[in-house]
Tab-separated table of C-alpha atoms and ligand atoms in Angstrom:
chain	number	residue	atom	x	y	z
A	259	VAL	CA	0.079	0.004	-0.319
A	260	GLY	CA	1.433	3.288	-1.028
A	261	LEU	CA	0.595	7.124	-0.556
A	262	VAL	CA	-3.051	7.787	-1.777
A	263	VAL	CA	-3.465	10.960	-2.907
A	264	THR	CA	-7.218	12.187	-2.644
A	265	ASP	CA	-8.811	15.799	-2.879
A	266	PRO	CA	-7.996	17.957	-0.536
A	267	PHE	CA	-10.347	17.306	2.710
A	268	LEU	CA	-11.293	13.895	1.912
A	269	VAL	CA	-13.992	12.721	4.507
A	270	ASP	CA	-13.839	9.181	4.246
A	271	GLY	CA	-17.070	8.358	6.924
A	272	THR	CA	-15.032	6.254	9.063
A	273	SER	CA	-15.558	6.412	12.503
A	274	ALA	CA	-12.914	6.613	15.088
A	275	GLN	CA	-14.237	4.013	17.122
A	276	ASP	CA	-14.009	1.386	14.536
A	277	MET	CA	-10.323	1.979	14.651
A	278	PRO	CA	-7.991	-0.592	15.809
A	279	CYS	CA	-5.489	0.794	18.443
A	280	LEU	CA	-1.366	-0.070	18.100
A	281	ASP	CA	0.023	1.547	21.411
A	282	GLU	CA	3.339	-0.277	20.548
A	283	PRO	CA	5.291	2.288	19.075
A	284	GLN	CA	7.506	0.180	17.389
A	285	ALA	CA	4.615	-2.037	15.821
A	286	ALA	CA	2.917	1.045	15.072
A	287	ALA	CA	5.742	2.567	13.339
A	288	ALA	CA	6.596	-0.171	11.251
A	289	GLN	CA	2.835	-0.402	10.390
A	290	ALA	CA	3.180	3.289	9.351
A	291	ALA	CA	6.103	2.748	7.228
A	292	ARG	CA	4.224	0.191	5.009
A	293	LEU	CA	1.499	2.905	4.745
A	294	ALA	CA	3.397	5.934	4.400
A	295	GLY	CA	6.740	5.460	3.001
A	296	GLU	CA	8.332	5.063	-0.062
A	297	PRO	CA	11.198	2.623	-0.459
A	298	TRP	CA	14.731	3.337	0.378
A	299	VAL	CA	17.176	4.638	-2.109
A	300	ARG	CA	19.940	2.099	-2.035
A	301	ASP	CA	22.585	3.271	-4.336
A	302	CYS	CA	23.515	6.710	-2.194
A	303	TRP	CA	25.527	7.318	0.829
A	304	TYR	CA	24.070	8.254	4.194
A	305	VAL	CA	25.120	9.217	7.071
A	306	ALA	CA	26.029	6.775	9.651
A	307	ALA	CA	27.554	8.793	12.531
A	308	TRP	CA	29.474	12.339	13.340
A	309	GLY	CA	32.824	11.397	13.019
A	310	GLY	CA	33.343	12.712	16.971
A	311	GLU	CA	31.036	9.728	18.104
A	312	LEU	CA	34.137	7.975	16.978
A	313	GLN	CA	37.081	8.251	18.875
A	314	PRO	CA	40.391	6.711	18.061
A	315	GLY	CA	40.417	3.046	19.860
A	316	ALA	CA	36.373	2.890	19.876
A	317	THR	CA	33.815	0.844	18.426
A	318	LEU	CA	30.320	1.876	17.937
A	319	ARG	CA	27.351	-0.519	17.028
A	320	ARG	CA	24.521	1.264	14.826
A	321	VAL	CA	21.726	-0.270	12.736
A	322	LEU	CA	21.667	1.254	9.411
A	323	LEU	CA	19.150	0.545	6.956
A	324	GLY	CA	18.133	-2.314	8.720
A	325	ARG	CA	21.925	-3.740	9.072
A	326	PRO	CA	23.652	-3.790	12.354
A	327	VAL	CA	27.135	-2.314	11.563
A	328	VAL	CA	30.121	-1.567	13.823
A	329	LEU	CA	31.974	1.570	13.091
A	330	TRP	CA	35.502	1.563	14.790
A	331	ARG	CA	38.418	3.764	14.351
A	332	THR	CA	41.914	2.663	14.629
A	333	LEU	CA	44.105	3.640	17.060
A	334	ALA	CA	45.975	6.015	14.150
A	335	GLY	CA	42.741	7.559	13.211
A	336	GLN	CA	41.306	5.541	10.329
A	337	ALA	CA	37.435	5.111	10.706
A	338	TYR	CA	35.993	1.758	8.762
A	339	ALA	CA	32.509	0.500	8.758
A	340	LEU	CA	31.612	-3.447	8.864
A	341	GLU	CA	28.471	-5.812	9.599
A	342	ASP	CA	28.218	-6.031	13.107
A	343	ARG	CA	29.108	-9.886	13.272
A	344	CYS	CA	32.037	-11.909	13.446
A	345	PRO	CA	32.188	-14.922	10.921
A	346	HIS	CA	33.527	-17.111	13.557
A	347	ARG	CA	30.392	-17.711	15.468
A	348	GLN	CA	28.307	-14.553	14.723
A	349	ALA	CA	29.553	-12.537	18.256
A	350	PRO	CA	28.945	-8.842	17.726
A	351	LEU	CA	32.001	-7.067	16.725
A	352	SER	CA	31.027	-3.891	18.250
A	353	LEU	CA	31.821	-5.776	21.640
A	354	GLY	CA	35.327	-5.945	20.412
A	355	ARG	CA	39.041	-4.026	20.847
A	356	VAL	CA	40.698	-2.286	18.722
A	357	GLU	CA	44.438	-3.055	18.305
A	358	GLU	CA	47.198	-2.488	16.505
A	359	ALA	CA	46.323	-5.106	14.275
A	360	GLY	CA	42.893	-4.526	13.695
A	361	LEU	CA	39.066	-5.017	15.631
A	362	ARG	CA	39.786	-7.935	17.699
A	363	CYS	CA	36.414	-10.086	18.276
A	364	MET	CA	36.509	-10.517	22.176
A	365	TYR	CA	34.715	-14.052	22.368
A	366	HIS	CA	37.765	-16.562	20.893
A	367	GLY	CA	39.984	-13.648	19.751
A	368	LEU	CA	39.987	-13.616	15.949
A	369	VAL	CA	41.269	-10.126	14.615
A	370	PHE	CA	40.045	-7.935	11.461
A	371	ASP	CA	41.184	-5.615	9.525
A	372	GLY	CA	39.101	-2.771	7.611
A	373	GLY	CA	38.029	-4.568	4.831
A	374	GLY	CA	36.543	-7.148	7.216
A	375	ARG	CA	39.501	-10.049	6.490
A	376	CYS	CA	40.571	-12.144	9.183
A	377	VAL	CA	44.443	-11.252	9.934
A	378	GLY	CA	44.823	-12.861	13.122
A	379	ILE	CA	43.814	-15.771	15.130
A	380	PRO	CA	45.481	-16.919	18.356
A	381	SER	CA	45.378	-20.643	18.223
A	382	GLU	CA	46.474	-20.896	14.527
A	383	ARG	CA	49.575	-20.498	12.291
A	384	ASN	CA	47.721	-20.407	8.955
A	385	LEU	CA	44.628	-17.809	9.121
A	386	PRO	CA	41.299	-19.041	8.081
A	387	ASN	CA	39.637	-18.139	5.108
A	388	LEU	CA	37.176	-15.776	7.232
A	389	SER	CA	35.872	-12.232	6.425
A	390	THR	CA	32.744	-10.422	7.613
A	391	PRO	CA	31.233	-7.563	4.947
A	392	ALA	CA	32.691	-4.676	4.771
A	393	ILE	CA	30.788	-1.437	3.899
A	394	PRO	CA	32.387	1.552	2.153
A	395	LEU	CA	32.905	4.648	4.343
A	396	VAL	CA	33.839	8.002	3.710
A	397	GLU	CA	34.829	10.337	6.746
A	398	ARG	CA	33.980	14.199	5.167
A	399	HIS	CA	32.609	17.243	6.432
A	400	SER	CA	32.936	16.219	10.110
A	401	LEU	CA	30.564	12.793	8.900
A	402	LEU	CA	31.013	9.157	8.688
A	403	TRP	CA	28.929	8.219	5.416
A	404	ILE	CA	27.941	4.962	4.309
A	405	TRP	CA	27.410	3.713	0.860
A	406	ALA	CA	24.285	1.428	1.112
A	407	GLY	CA	24.573	0.023	-2.700
A	408	GLN	CA	26.765	-3.030	-4.076
A	409	ALA	CA	30.351	-2.294	-2.653
A	410	GLY	CA	32.108	-1.470	-5.684
A	411	ALA	CA	29.561	1.011	-7.034
A	412	GLU	CA	30.338	3.866	-4.904
A	413	ASN	CA	31.265	7.130	-6.051
A	414	THR	CA	32.537	9.839	-3.823
A	415	ASP	CA	31.440	12.264	-5.922
A	416	SER	CA	27.747	12.072	-4.771
A	417	ILE	CA	28.420	12.531	-1.560
A	418	PRO	CA	26.552	15.756	-0.672
A	419	ASP	CA	28.132	19.136	0.324
A	420	ALA	CA	28.241	19.718	4.044
A	421	HIS	CA	31.678	21.774	4.187
A	422	TRP	CA	29.635	24.064	7.066
A	423	LEU	CA	30.375	21.722	9.388
A	424	ASP	CA	34.099	21.763	9.348
A	425	ASP	CA	34.642	25.208	7.615
A	426	PRO	CA	36.783	27.421	9.616
A	427	ALA	CA	34.557	30.348	8.558
A	428	TRP	CA	31.354	28.433	10.280
A	429	VAL	CA	30.815	27.132	14.001
A	430	GLY	CA	28.007	24.854	15.298
A	431	ALA	CA	27.918	21.823	17.473
A	432	PRO	CA	26.756	17.853	16.439
A	433	GLY	CA	22.841	17.296	17.350
A	434	TYR	CA	21.211	14.027	16.983
A	435	VAL	CA	17.532	12.498	17.333
A	436	ARG	CA	16.477	9.137	17.004
A	437	TYR	CA	12.546	8.565	15.904
A	438	ASP	CA	10.217	5.845	16.240
A	439	ALA	CA	8.708	7.149	12.642
A	440	PRO	CA	9.559	6.369	9.398
A	441	GLN	CA	11.884	8.258	7.637
A	442	GLN	CA	9.339	9.260	4.813
A	443	LEU	CA	7.143	11.143	7.639
A	444	ILE	CA	10.315	13.093	8.394
A	445	ILE	CA	11.396	14.255	5.302
A	446	ASP	CA	7.554	15.057	4.196
A	447	ASN	CA	8.088	17.439	7.335
A	448	LEU	CA	11.444	19.107	6.432
A	449	LEU	CA	9.950	19.820	2.829
A	450	ASP	CA	6.833	21.458	4.107
A	451	PHE	CA	7.864	24.511	6.262
A	452	SER	CA	4.078	25.413	6.172
A	453	HIS	CA	4.515	23.854	9.837
A	454	LEU	CA	6.530	26.318	11.172
A	455	ALA	CA	3.991	28.738	11.956
A	456	PHE	CA	1.832	25.974	14.199
A	457	VAL	CA	4.487	23.582	15.961
A	458	HIS	CA	7.142	25.875	16.306
A	459	GLU	CA	5.642	29.255	16.843
A	460	ALA	CA	7.368	29.779	20.255
A	461	THR	CA	10.549	28.227	18.705
A	462	LEU	CA	12.034	28.952	15.336
A	463	GLY	CA	8.993	31.536	14.827
A	464	GLY	CA	6.885	30.811	12.087
A	465	SER	CA	4.516	33.849	11.605
A	466	MET	CA	1.207	33.097	9.577
A	467	ASP	CA	2.726	34.153	6.294
A	468	TRP	CA	4.875	30.679	6.615
A	469	ALA	CA	1.389	28.912	6.063
A	470	LYS	CA	-0.005	31.362	3.408
A	471	THR	CA	2.391	32.085	0.931
A	472	PRO	CA	3.684	29.119	-1.106
A	473	PRO	CA	7.244	29.425	-1.416
A	474	ARG	CA	9.251	29.033	-4.627
A	475	VAL	CA	9.841	25.420	-5.583
A	476	HIS	CA	12.260	24.499	-7.919
A	477	ARG	CA	11.901	20.792	-9.004
A	478	LEU	CA	15.814	19.326	-9.522
A	479	ALA	CA	16.877	16.101	-11.006
A	480	ASN	CA	18.006	14.815	-7.655
A	481	GLY	CA	16.116	16.663	-5.252
A	482	VAL	CA	14.275	19.921	-4.711
A	483	THR	CA	14.844	23.539	-3.705
A	484	VAL	CA	12.575	25.694	-1.839
A	485	GLU	CA	12.960	29.443	-1.313
A	486	PHE	CA	11.013	31.648	1.187
A	487	LEU	CA	11.341	35.496	1.817
A	488	PHE	CA	9.085	37.162	4.132
A	489	ARG	CA	9.202	40.926	4.766
A	490	ASN	CA	8.343	42.702	8.066
A	491	GLN	CA	8.804	39.614	10.661
A	492	SER	CA	9.524	40.005	14.320
A	493	VAL	CA	12.831	38.261	15.018
A	494	PRO	CA	12.312	34.879	15.510
A	495	PRO	CA	12.556	33.985	19.149
A	496	TYR	CA	15.416	31.617	18.889
A	497	LEU	CA	17.714	34.357	17.588
A	498	VAL	CA	16.494	37.367	19.846
A	499	SER	CA	19.401	36.713	22.253
A	500	VAL	CA	22.177	37.084	19.446
A	501	ALA	CA	20.500	39.228	16.712
A	502	GLN	CA	22.231	42.880	16.740
A	503	PHE	CA	18.905	44.327	15.489
A	504	SER	CA	15.346	44.278	17.182
A	505	GLY	CA	12.231	43.783	14.165
A	506	PRO	CA	11.210	44.460	11.892
A	507	ILE	CA	12.932	42.164	9.800
A	508	ASP	CA	13.202	40.486	6.517
A	509	ARG	CA	13.612	36.579	6.355
A	510	LEU	CA	15.153	34.790	3.497
A	511	THR	CA	15.240	30.777	3.856
A	512	ARG	CA	16.393	29.086	0.999
A	513	TYR	CA	16.837	24.849	1.037
A	514	ASP	CA	18.047	21.936	-1.238
A	515	TRP	CA	17.004	18.509	-0.330
A	516	PHE	CA	18.922	16.059	-1.894
A	517	VAL	CA	18.083	12.205	-2.388
A	518	ASP	CA	21.614	11.442	-2.400
A	519	GLY	CA	22.750	12.101	1.025
A	520	ASN	CA	18.879	12.124	2.173
A	521	ILE	CA	19.949	15.482	3.082
A	522	LEU	CA	18.900	19.158	3.939
A	523	SER	CA	21.170	21.868	3.328
A	524	ILE	CA	19.500	25.657	4.704
A	525	ASP	CA	20.805	28.864	4.004
A	526	HIS	CA	19.186	31.312	6.150
A	527	ALA	CA	19.560	35.152	6.541
A	528	ILE	CA	17.791	37.796	8.753
A	529	ALA	CA	18.504	41.342	8.350
A	530	PRO	CA	16.355	44.814	9.334
A	531	ALA	CA	13.302	45.081	7.082
A	532	GLY	CA	13.636	45.916	3.587
A	533	THR	CA	17.000	45.434	3.115
A	534	LEU	CA	16.731	41.453	2.140
A	535	SER	CA	16.098	39.966	-1.734
A	536	PHE	CA	16.728	36.640	-2.905
A	537	ASP	CA	19.745	37.432	-4.727
A	538	GLU	CA	21.175	40.328	-2.007
A	539	ARG	CA	21.918	40.464	1.388
A	540	PRO	CA	23.069	43.235	2.964
A	541	SER	CA	26.848	42.940	5.637
A	542	SER	CA	24.629	43.126	8.674
A	543	ALA	CA	22.728	40.346	7.709
A	544	LEU	CA	22.645	37.140	10.305
A	545	HIS	CA	23.764	34.118	8.504
A	546	HIS	CA	22.766	30.366	9.477
A	547	HIS	CA	23.832	27.074	7.347
A	548	SER	CA	21.987	24.307	8.742
A	549	VAL	CA	22.578	20.698	7.635
A	550	GLN	CA	20.055	17.736	8.405
A	551	ALA	CA	20.651	14.465	7.590
A	552	LEU	CA	18.202	11.324	7.934
A	553	THR	CA	19.239	7.630	7.603
A	554	PRO	CA	16.795	4.803	8.238
A	555	GLU	CA	17.206	2.757	10.974
A	556	SER	CA	14.555	0.659	10.287
A	557	ALA	CA	11.402	0.388	8.441
A	558	GLY	CA	9.895	2.308	11.412
A	559	SER	CA	12.700	4.458	13.164
A	560	THR	CA	15.094	6.772	11.541
A	561	HIS	CA	18.632	8.418	12.358
A	562	TYR	CA	18.652	12.366	12.347
A	563	PHE	CA	21.732	14.425	12.442
A	564	TRP	CA	21.576	17.879	12.474
A	565	SER	CA	23.672	21.005	13.435
A	566	LEU	CA	23.650	24.886	12.755
A	567	PRO	CA	26.430	26.290	11.667
A	568	ARG	CA	26.459	30.025	11.791
A	569	ASP	CA	29.420	32.474	10.569
A	570	TYR	CA	29.728	34.905	13.215
A	571	ALA	CA	30.904	34.993	16.923
A	572	LEU	CA	32.825	32.535	15.701
A	573	LYS	CA	34.844	31.964	19.189
A	574	ASN	CA	31.905	32.441	21.639
A	575	ASP	CA	30.675	28.911	22.820
A	576	GLU	CA	28.152	30.055	24.964
A	577	ILE	CA	26.306	31.254	21.656
A	578	THR	CA	26.751	27.982	20.616
A	579	GLN	CA	25.110	26.070	23.167
A	580	LEU	CA	22.355	28.805	23.403
A	581	LEU	CA	21.559	28.173	19.605
A	582	HIS	CA	21.843	24.548	19.876
A	583	LYS	CA	19.750	24.384	22.923
A	584	GLN	CA	17.154	26.478	21.306
A	585	VAL	CA	16.858	24.383	18.080
A	586	ALA	CA	17.117	20.895	20.203
A	587	LEU	CA	13.620	22.587	21.531
A	588	ALA	CA	12.110	23.051	18.342
A	589	PHE	CA	13.016	19.370	16.772
A	590	ASP	CA	11.289	17.871	19.934
A	591	GLU	CA	8.669	19.626	18.917
A	592	ASP	CA	8.648	18.075	15.385
A	593	LYS	CA	9.548	14.830	17.045
A	594	ILE	CA	6.199	14.786	19.303
A	595	MET	CA	4.241	15.463	16.289
A	596	ILE	CA	5.623	12.776	14.070
A	597	GLU	CA	5.437	10.064	16.277
A	598	ALA	CA	1.996	11.049	16.986
A	599	GLN	CA	1.147	11.185	13.365
A	600	THR	CA	2.988	7.684	13.223
A	601	ARG	CA	0.823	6.072	15.381
A	602	ASN	CA	-2.069	7.643	14.095
A	603	ILE	CA	-1.547	6.153	10.821
A	604	ALA	CA	-0.980	2.764	12.355
A	605	ALA	CA	-4.216	3.192	14.143
A	606	PHE	CA	-6.714	4.160	11.530
A	607	ASP	CA	-4.783	1.481	9.345
A	608	ARG	CA	-4.242	4.334	6.367
A	609	PHE	CA	-2.590	7.175	5.230
A	610	ILE	CA	-4.892	9.427	3.334
A	611	THR	CA	-3.659	12.760	2.461
A	612	GLY	CA	-5.163	15.681	0.758
A	613	ALA	CA	-2.924	17.469	-1.270
A	614	ILE	CA	-2.558	21.164	-0.549
A	615	PRO	CA	-0.084	23.638	-2.167
A	616	PRO	CA	2.721	23.238	0.256
A	617	ASP	CA	2.736	19.746	-0.522
A	618	LEU	CA	4.245	20.309	-4.057
A	619	ALA	CA	8.147	19.812	-2.918
A	620	LEU	CA	7.422	16.634	-0.927
A	621	MET	CA	5.378	14.986	-3.730
A	622	HIS	CA	8.817	15.711	-5.942
A	623	VAL	CA	10.862	14.337	-3.571
A	624	ARG	CA	8.616	11.098	-2.770
A	625	LYS	CA	8.134	10.495	-7.016
A	626	LEU	CA	12.189	10.813	-7.050
A	627	MET	CA	12.392	8.301	-4.566
A	628	ARG	CA	10.120	5.843	-5.917
A	629	GLN	CA	11.779	6.204	-9.613
A	630	ARG	CA	15.350	6.027	-7.947
A	631	SER	CA	14.364	2.404	-6.152
A	632	ASP	CA	12.594	1.008	-9.054
A	633	ARG	CA	15.670	1.886	-11.286
A	634	VAL	CA	17.723	0.032	-8.829
A	635	SER	CA	15.881	-2.765	-8.504
A	636	GLU	CA	15.147	-3.306	-12.452
A	637	THR	CA	19.038	-3.386	-12.800
A	638	THR	CA	19.875	-6.070	-9.634
B	835	LIG	S1	32.890	-15.364	17.411
B	835	LIG	FE1	34.357	-14.089	17.154
B	835	LIG	S2	35.876	-15.265	17.308
B	835	LIG	FE2	34.813	-16.545	17.657
B	836	LIG	FE1	9.890	21.142	12.251
């Protein structure tokens, strides 16, 4: 069952009393994924972790696209990803120990290199021909990216730009949220900013303009660009303490969603009213460039990596912490709504959606994801 688009405001006559109630969050999320999700795009890179989550000598188990993965970093600092199972008797390698020679399984002591090959065994002189599948991993822009397609088919050129995360001209902090919700409902949320007017009124600050005025939407072959420009707004609550000017302001938001990387890249500027346009901004403008990437954990759960880099007050850690806290509050608001939506889709056992103008960008991305995953399944 896929997404069913009907006329806006369709009333289907079903009464709430007829509906089953799924209280178990994981069962509800899996059911919602079946009803509301698009298939995962496989031939693409996904964020597995922040680079800083993995110190030299550390291991980290994370379920990524339904597959338990061990991320580990050599003592010299190189990061690798392997299926999190030892080929000897299936113990998790994430319970292992990183040594000079590689990652040692702490059940019977076999040692594996970054390619997953067994390179050491305590009891034998001849190495057994044992290996565990390796997952291509690239560390770039403070993120650990893994390739979800067939090993060998990867091309690092398709890793999206996220340089704001480690460019010395920008500063932010790494954020993470885990959702009991299918990734598609979070993508829908990120591609429809009309919800700012309602969900984030007191945090990110959305006047009714966000819901009333459709954005400029540019459909791309690999995603979508969405642009908003609002004039004569108040300073959004999360920026009140850092803005050097009080309202009224102009507010420009231009964001790209890329299917490659499952990532949102948001350029955001505010400046005194009357000074901002789509093409020009004054030097007094306050800039942020948020990066937000999603990776499915399972059909009904999702990893959400985010940061809000800024290009001012670079050395002021207090501002970094303050902004991070404010935006984290806003993302809690999304999480509450999307997880409730997830449980509701499962309880009503349907996802009938009325199409309204702000759905344009998300419908385009849903279509691209379906086409992309169909193409992969035809060639495999
Ligand atoms: S299970 Fe890993 S060495 Fe035996
Ligand atoms: Fe939101």
